[in-house]
mmCIF file of C-alpha atoms in Angstrom:
data_model
loop_
_atom_site.group_PDB
_atom_site.id
_atom_site.type_symbol
_atom_site.label_atom_id
_atom_site.label_comp_id
_atom_site.label_asym_id
_atom_site.label_seq_id
_atom_site.Cartn_x
_atom_site.Cartn_y
_atom_site.Cartn_z
ATOM 1 C CA MET A 88 -11.148 -49.702 24.543
ATOM 2 C CA LEU A 89 -10.207 -52.510 21.412
ATOM 3 C CA HIS A 90 -6.878 -51.061 19.068
ATOM 4 C CA GLU A 91 -4.907 -53.169 16.895
ATOM 5 C CA PHE A 92 -1.710 -52.949 16.072
ATOM 6 C CA TRP A 93 -0.621 -53.869 12.803
ATOM 7 C CA VAL A 94 2.077 -52.624 10.660
ATOM 8 C CA PRO A 95 2.156 -54.650 7.480
ATOM 9 C CA LYS A 96 5.865 -55.715 6.161
ATOM 10 C CA LEU A 97 7.001 -56.677 9.963
ATOM 11 C CA THR A 98 4.372 -58.669 11.432
ATOM 12 C CA ARG A 99 0.692 -60.235 12.089
ATOM 13 C CA LYS A 100 -1.652 -57.761 13.829
ATOM 14 C CA MET A 101 -2.145 -57.444 17.364
ATOM 15 C CA THR A 102 -5.508 -56.891 19.216
ATOM 16 C CA ASN A 103 -4.916 -54.393 21.943
ATOM 17 C CA VAL A 104 -6.674 -55.195 24.697
ATOM 18 C CA PRO A 105 -6.890 -53.056 27.813
ATOM 19 C CA GLY A 106 -5.659 -54.895 30.838
ATOM 20 C CA GLN A 107 -3.761 -57.537 28.898
ATOM 21 C CA PRO A 108 0.490 -57.505 28.866
ATOM 22 C CA ASN A 109 0.649 -58.295 24.878
ATOM 23 C CA HIS A 110 4.617 -59.628 23.075
ATOM 24 C CA ILE A 111 4.479 -59.318 19.394
ATOM 25 C CA TRP A 112 7.629 -59.537 17.764
ATOM 26 C CA LEU A 113 8.902 -57.250 14.944
ATOM 27 C CA GLN A 114 11.350 -58.073 12.213
ATOM 28 C CA ALA A 115 13.063 -56.298 9.777
ATOM 29 C CA ASP A 116 15.209 -57.106 7.739
ATOM 30 C CA LYS A 117 16.351 -54.018 6.228
ATOM 31 C CA PRO A 118 16.739 -50.057 8.535
ATOM 32 C CA GLY A 119 13.943 -48.268 7.461
ATOM 33 C CA THR A 120 10.164 -46.534 8.347
ATOM 34 C CA TYR A 121 7.258 -48.716 8.750
ATOM 35 C CA ILE A 122 4.199 -48.253 8.304
ATOM 36 C CA GLY A 123 1.673 -49.025 10.737
ATOM 37 C CA GLN A 124 -2.502 -48.676 11.750
ATOM 38 C CA CYS A 125 -4.368 -48.872 14.305
ATOM 39 C CA SER A 126 -6.307 -51.718 12.200
ATOM 40 C CA GLU A 127 -9.310 -52.518 15.037
ATOM 41 C CA PHE A 128 -11.943 -50.087 14.289
ATOM 42 C CA CYS A 129 -12.541 -47.903 17.600
ATOM 43 C CA GLY A 130 -13.841 -44.731 17.230
ATOM 44 C CA THR A 131 -13.685 -41.130 15.089
ATOM 45 C CA GLN A 132 -10.388 -41.037 14.583
ATOM 46 C CA HIS A 133 -9.856 -43.939 14.882
ATOM 47 C CA ALA A 134 -7.885 -43.004 10.713
ATOM 48 C CA TRP A 135 -4.977 -41.121 12.445
ATOM 49 C CA MET A 136 -3.151 -43.732 14.336
ATOM 50 C CA ARG A 137 -1.051 -44.172 12.792
ATOM 51 C CA ILE A 138 2.633 -46.358 14.114
ATOM 52 C CA LEU A 139 6.046 -45.512 12.587
ATOM 53 C CA VAL A 140 8.422 -48.477 13.305
ATOM 54 C CA VAL A 141 12.150 -46.628 12.945
ATOM 55 C CA ALA A 142 14.335 -49.841 12.774
ATOM 56 C CA ASP A 143 18.363 -48.738 12.484
ATOM 57 C CA GLU A 144 21.201 -50.746 12.322
ATOM 58 C CA PRO A 145 22.571 -51.771 15.558
ATOM 59 C CA SER A 146 25.324 -48.448 15.557
ATOM 60 C CA LYS A 147 23.144 -47.119 14.972
ATOM 61 C CA PHE A 148 20.870 -47.614 16.810
ATOM 62 C CA GLU A 149 23.200 -46.756 20.209
ATOM 63 C CA GLU A 150 24.665 -44.277 19.431
ATOM 64 C CA TRP A 151 20.414 -42.721 19.001
ATOM 65 C CA GLN A 152 19.772 -44.420 22.784
ATOM 66 C CA ARG A 153 23.692 -42.830 24.339
ATOM 67 C CA ALA A 154 21.264 -39.539 23.265
ATOM 68 C CA GLN A 155 17.579 -40.917 25.120
ATOM 69 C CA LEU A 156 20.588 -41.388 27.942
ATOM 70 C CA GLN A 157 22.008 -37.981 28.105
ATOM 71 C CA PRO A 158 20.412 -35.046 30.459
ATOM 72 C CA GLY A 159 17.472 -32.885 28.280
ATOM 73 C CA GLN A 160 18.122 -29.911 26.708
ATOM 74 C CA ALA A 161 18.528 -27.262 29.052
ATOM 75 C CA ALA A 162 15.566 -23.614 28.788
ATOM 76 C CA THR A 163 17.433 -20.967 27.048
ATOM 77 C CA SER A 164 15.502 -17.995 29.175
ATOM 78 C CA ASP A 165 12.939 -16.893 31.316
ATOM 79 C CA ALA A 166 9.853 -18.211 28.807
ATOM 80 C CA THR A 167 11.243 -21.396 27.344
ATOM 81 C CA ALA A 168 11.698 -22.411 31.719
ATOM 82 C CA LYS A 169 8.415 -22.014 32.369
ATOM 83 C CA GLY A 170 7.526 -23.838 29.349
ATOM 84 C CA LEU A 171 9.547 -26.755 30.445
ATOM 85 C CA ALA A 172 8.085 -26.589 33.209
ATOM 86 C CA LEU A 173 4.101 -26.882 31.870
ATOM 87 C CA VAL A 174 5.257 -29.190 29.540
ATOM 88 C CA SER A 175 6.930 -31.067 32.478
ATOM 89 C CA ASN A 176 3.446 -30.967 34.185
ATOM 90 C CA ILE A 177 1.756 -32.636 31.826
ATOM 91 C CA HIS A 178 1.595 -35.947 30.175
ATOM 92 C CA LEU A 179 3.263 -34.869 26.860
ATOM 93 C CA HIS A 180 0.921 -38.128 24.871
ATOM 94 C CA GLN A 181 -1.104 -34.214 24.552
ATOM 95 C CA LEU A 182 1.258 -33.113 22.546
ATOM 96 C CA SER A 183 1.775 -35.983 20.013
ATOM 97 C CA CYS A 184 -1.983 -37.062 19.782
ATOM 98 C CA TYR A 185 -1.945 -34.051 17.588
ATOM 99 C CA PRO A 186 -4.252 -35.242 13.945
ATOM 100 C CA ARG A 187 -1.971 -35.635 11.892
ATOM 101 C CA SER A 188 0.827 -37.146 13.627
ATOM 102 C CA SER A 189 -0.434 -39.831 15.762
ATOM 103 C CA TRP A 190 2.645 -41.808 14.131
ATOM 104 C CA SER A 191 4.612 -40.640 17.274
ATOM 105 C CA GLY A 192 5.363 -43.390 19.870
ATOM 106 C CA LEU A 193 8.586 -41.940 20.514
ATOM 107 C CA ALA A 194 7.061 -38.439 21.747
ATOM 108 C CA GLY A 195 5.556 -40.502 24.488
ATOM 109 C CA ARG A 196 9.447 -40.352 25.491
ATOM 110 C CA ALA A 197 11.082 -37.936 28.278
ATOM 111 C CA GLY A 198 9.843 -34.361 26.703
ATOM 112 C CA SER A 199 13.337 -32.214 25.995
ATOM 113 C CA HIS A 200 13.765 -35.794 24.182
ATOM 114 C CA ALA A 201 10.776 -35.736 22.395
ATOM 115 C CA CYS A 202 11.873 -34.379 18.624
ATOM 116 C CA SER A 203 15.083 -36.183 18.539
ATOM 117 C CA GLN A 204 13.761 -39.207 15.226
ATOM 118 C CA PRO A 205 13.547 -37.581 12.506
ATOM 119 C CA GLN A 206 10.303 -38.856 12.364
ATOM 120 C CA THR A 207 9.232 -36.531 15.947
ATOM 121 C CA THR A 208 10.154 -33.773 14.572
ATOM 122 C CA TRP A 209 6.584 -32.683 13.535
ATOM 123 C CA LEU A 210 5.850 -30.933 16.806
ATOM 124 C CA PRO A 211 8.225 -27.855 16.433
ATOM 125 C CA VAL A 212 7.345 -28.122 13.347
ATOM 126 C CA PHE A 213 3.674 -27.908 13.344
ATOM 127 C CA TRP A 214 4.005 -25.679 16.033
ATOM 128 C CA ARG A 215 6.116 -23.513 13.762
ATOM 129 C CA ILE A 216 3.803 -23.732 10.131
ATOM 130 C CA ARG A 217 0.395 -24.278 12.382
ATOM 131 C CA ARG A 218 1.148 -22.678 15.417
ATOM 132 C CA ARG A 219 -2.229 -21.780 15.720
ATOM 133 C CA THR A 220 -3.957 -24.806 15.179
ATOM 134 C CA CYS A 221 -1.716 -26.837 17.634
ATOM 135 C CA ALA A 222 -2.552 -24.035 19.652
ATOM 136 C CA LEU A 223 -5.674 -24.192 20.243
ATOM 137 C CA TRP A 224 -5.366 -28.300 19.741
ATOM 138 C CA LEU A 225 -3.945 -27.738 23.409
ATOM 139 C CA LYS A 226 -6.517 -24.486 24.249
ATOM 140 C CA SER A 227 -9.366 -27.225 23.416
ATOM 141 C CA PRO A 228 -8.929 -30.185 22.787
ATOM 142 C CA GLN A 229 -12.090 -31.295 21.566
ATOM 143 C CA HIS A 230 -12.446 -28.139 19.232
ATOM 144 C CA ILE A 231 -10.026 -30.337 16.850
ATOM 145 C CA LYS A 232 -10.723 -34.174 18.082
ATOM 146 C CA PRO A 233 -14.001 -34.445 18.594
ATOM 147 C CA GLY A 234 -14.589 -37.318 21.239
ATOM 148 C CA ALA A 235 -10.996 -37.140 21.925
ATOM 149 C CA LEU A 236 -10.989 -38.204 25.735
ATOM 150 C CA MET A 237 -7.519 -35.610 26.250
ATOM 151 C CA PRO A 238 -8.454 -33.778 29.833
ATOM 152 C CA ASP A 239 -8.690 -30.162 29.236
ATOM 153 C CA PHE A 240 -5.643 -28.071 30.814
ATOM 154 C CA ASN A 241 -7.006 -24.240 30.216
ATOM 155 C CA PHE A 242 -3.755 -23.090 29.217
ATOM 156 C CA THR A 243 -3.948 -19.400 29.531
ATOM 157 C CA ASP A 244 -2.744 -17.647 25.893
ATOM 158 C CA GLU A 245 0.247 -16.676 28.330
ATOM 159 C CA GLN A 246 1.345 -19.743 28.789
ATOM 160 C CA LEU A 247 0.472 -20.968 25.367
ATOM 161 C CA ASP A 248 3.299 -18.906 24.684
ATOM 162 C CA GLN A 249 5.950 -20.246 26.840
ATOM 163 C CA LEU A 250 5.248 -23.693 25.209
ATOM 164 C CA SER A 251 5.638 -22.391 22.338
ATOM 165 C CA GLU A 252 8.524 -21.146 22.469
ATOM 166 C CA TYR A 253 9.972 -23.760 24.990
ATOM 167 C CA LEU A 254 9.094 -25.529 21.691
ATOM 168 C CA SER A 255 10.092 -24.039 19.275
ATOM 169 C CA THR A 256 13.451 -23.987 20.698
ATOM 170 C CA LEU A 257 13.674 -28.213 19.798
ATOM 171 C CA ARG A 258 15.451 -30.304 17.432
ATOM 172 C CA MET B 229 16.324 -46.864 4.328
ATOM 173 C CA ASN B 230 15.875 -48.471 1.892
ATOM 174 C CA GLY B 231 12.972 -51.030 4.228
ATOM 175 C CA THR B 232 11.245 -47.397 4.383
ATOM 176 C CA THR B 233 7.380 -48.103 3.276
ATOM 177 C CA THR B 234 5.807 -46.047 0.930
ATOM 178 C CA ILE B 235 2.414 -45.305 0.908
ATOM 179 C CA ALA B 236 1.441 -47.186 -2.166
ATOM 180 C CA GLU B 237 3.118 -50.434 -0.339
ATOM 181 C CA PHE B 238 1.192 -50.055 2.703
ATOM 182 C CA ARG B 239 -2.143 -49.218 0.569
ATOM 183 C CA ASP B 240 -1.173 -52.182 -1.417
ATOM 184 C CA ALA B 241 -0.427 -54.522 2.109
ATOM 185 C CA VAL B 242 -3.952 -53.393 3.540
ATOM 186 C CA LEU B 243 -5.748 -53.774 -0.387
ATOM 187 C CA ASP B 244 -3.989 -57.068 -0.859
ATOM 188 C CA PRO B 245 -3.387 -59.957 1.664
ATOM 189 C CA ALA B 246 -0.409 -61.882 -0.416
ATOM 190 C CA LYS B 247 2.521 -58.345 0.667
ATOM 191 C CA ARG B 248 2.089 -58.550 3.802
ATOM 192 C CA ARG B 249 4.730 -59.788 4.921
ATOM 193 C CA HIS B 250 3.491 -62.874 7.008
ATOM 194 C CA TYR B 251 0.156 -63.888 4.735
ATOM 195 C CA GLN B 252 0.260 -67.730 4.781
ATOM 196 C CA PRO B 253 -2.098 -68.881 0.790
ATOM 197 C CA ARG B 254 -5.298 -69.777 3.043
ATOM 198 C CA VAL B 255 -6.365 -73.573 3.859
ATOM 199 C CA ALA B 256 -9.188 -75.344 3.225
ATOM 200 C CA PHE B 257 -10.856 -76.245 6.135
ATOM 201 C CA HIS B 258 -14.183 -78.262 4.706
ATOM 202 C CA ARG B 259 -13.245 -81.570 2.124
#
């Protein structure tokens, strides 16, 4: 499956070929959040393959990097501990592929830091606002995103509640 | 965050190559 990485304000296009490592130079002259989009038709959900590049001042980036290297947020209750265990056991990409926001490459990082950038706070926010949709996404990806190759984790309702508890503690 | 792309800028860049960072005027290959 080919994709194409394209952030028009930062760089030219770069096709992503499976098994072929590619490199591209991104240059942002000013701090900001730069929108990109997959520009190689890659399937029925191509239009949702958004890219978001965050460019920070060096000092702010270092601050962010330091925070990323800190241990993750501890569970605050039994339910959140179980939710955290569930999150740790699955690939977070499953959570980050909610169709509104495949913008969040950053969410692929360690689970408890998934929401540390303003742009990736969508997960707990959507979880609160659209809890039923998010729960359905985790329970049955095909129902929301036909054609997706995401595995179905067959979460029980109880596990979905635990996930919800944990995700709602993230900020 | 003054470099932030607005949706309008993104749309313009998609529709108009001249608004992209690495735009190069097309050079004719034939003489």
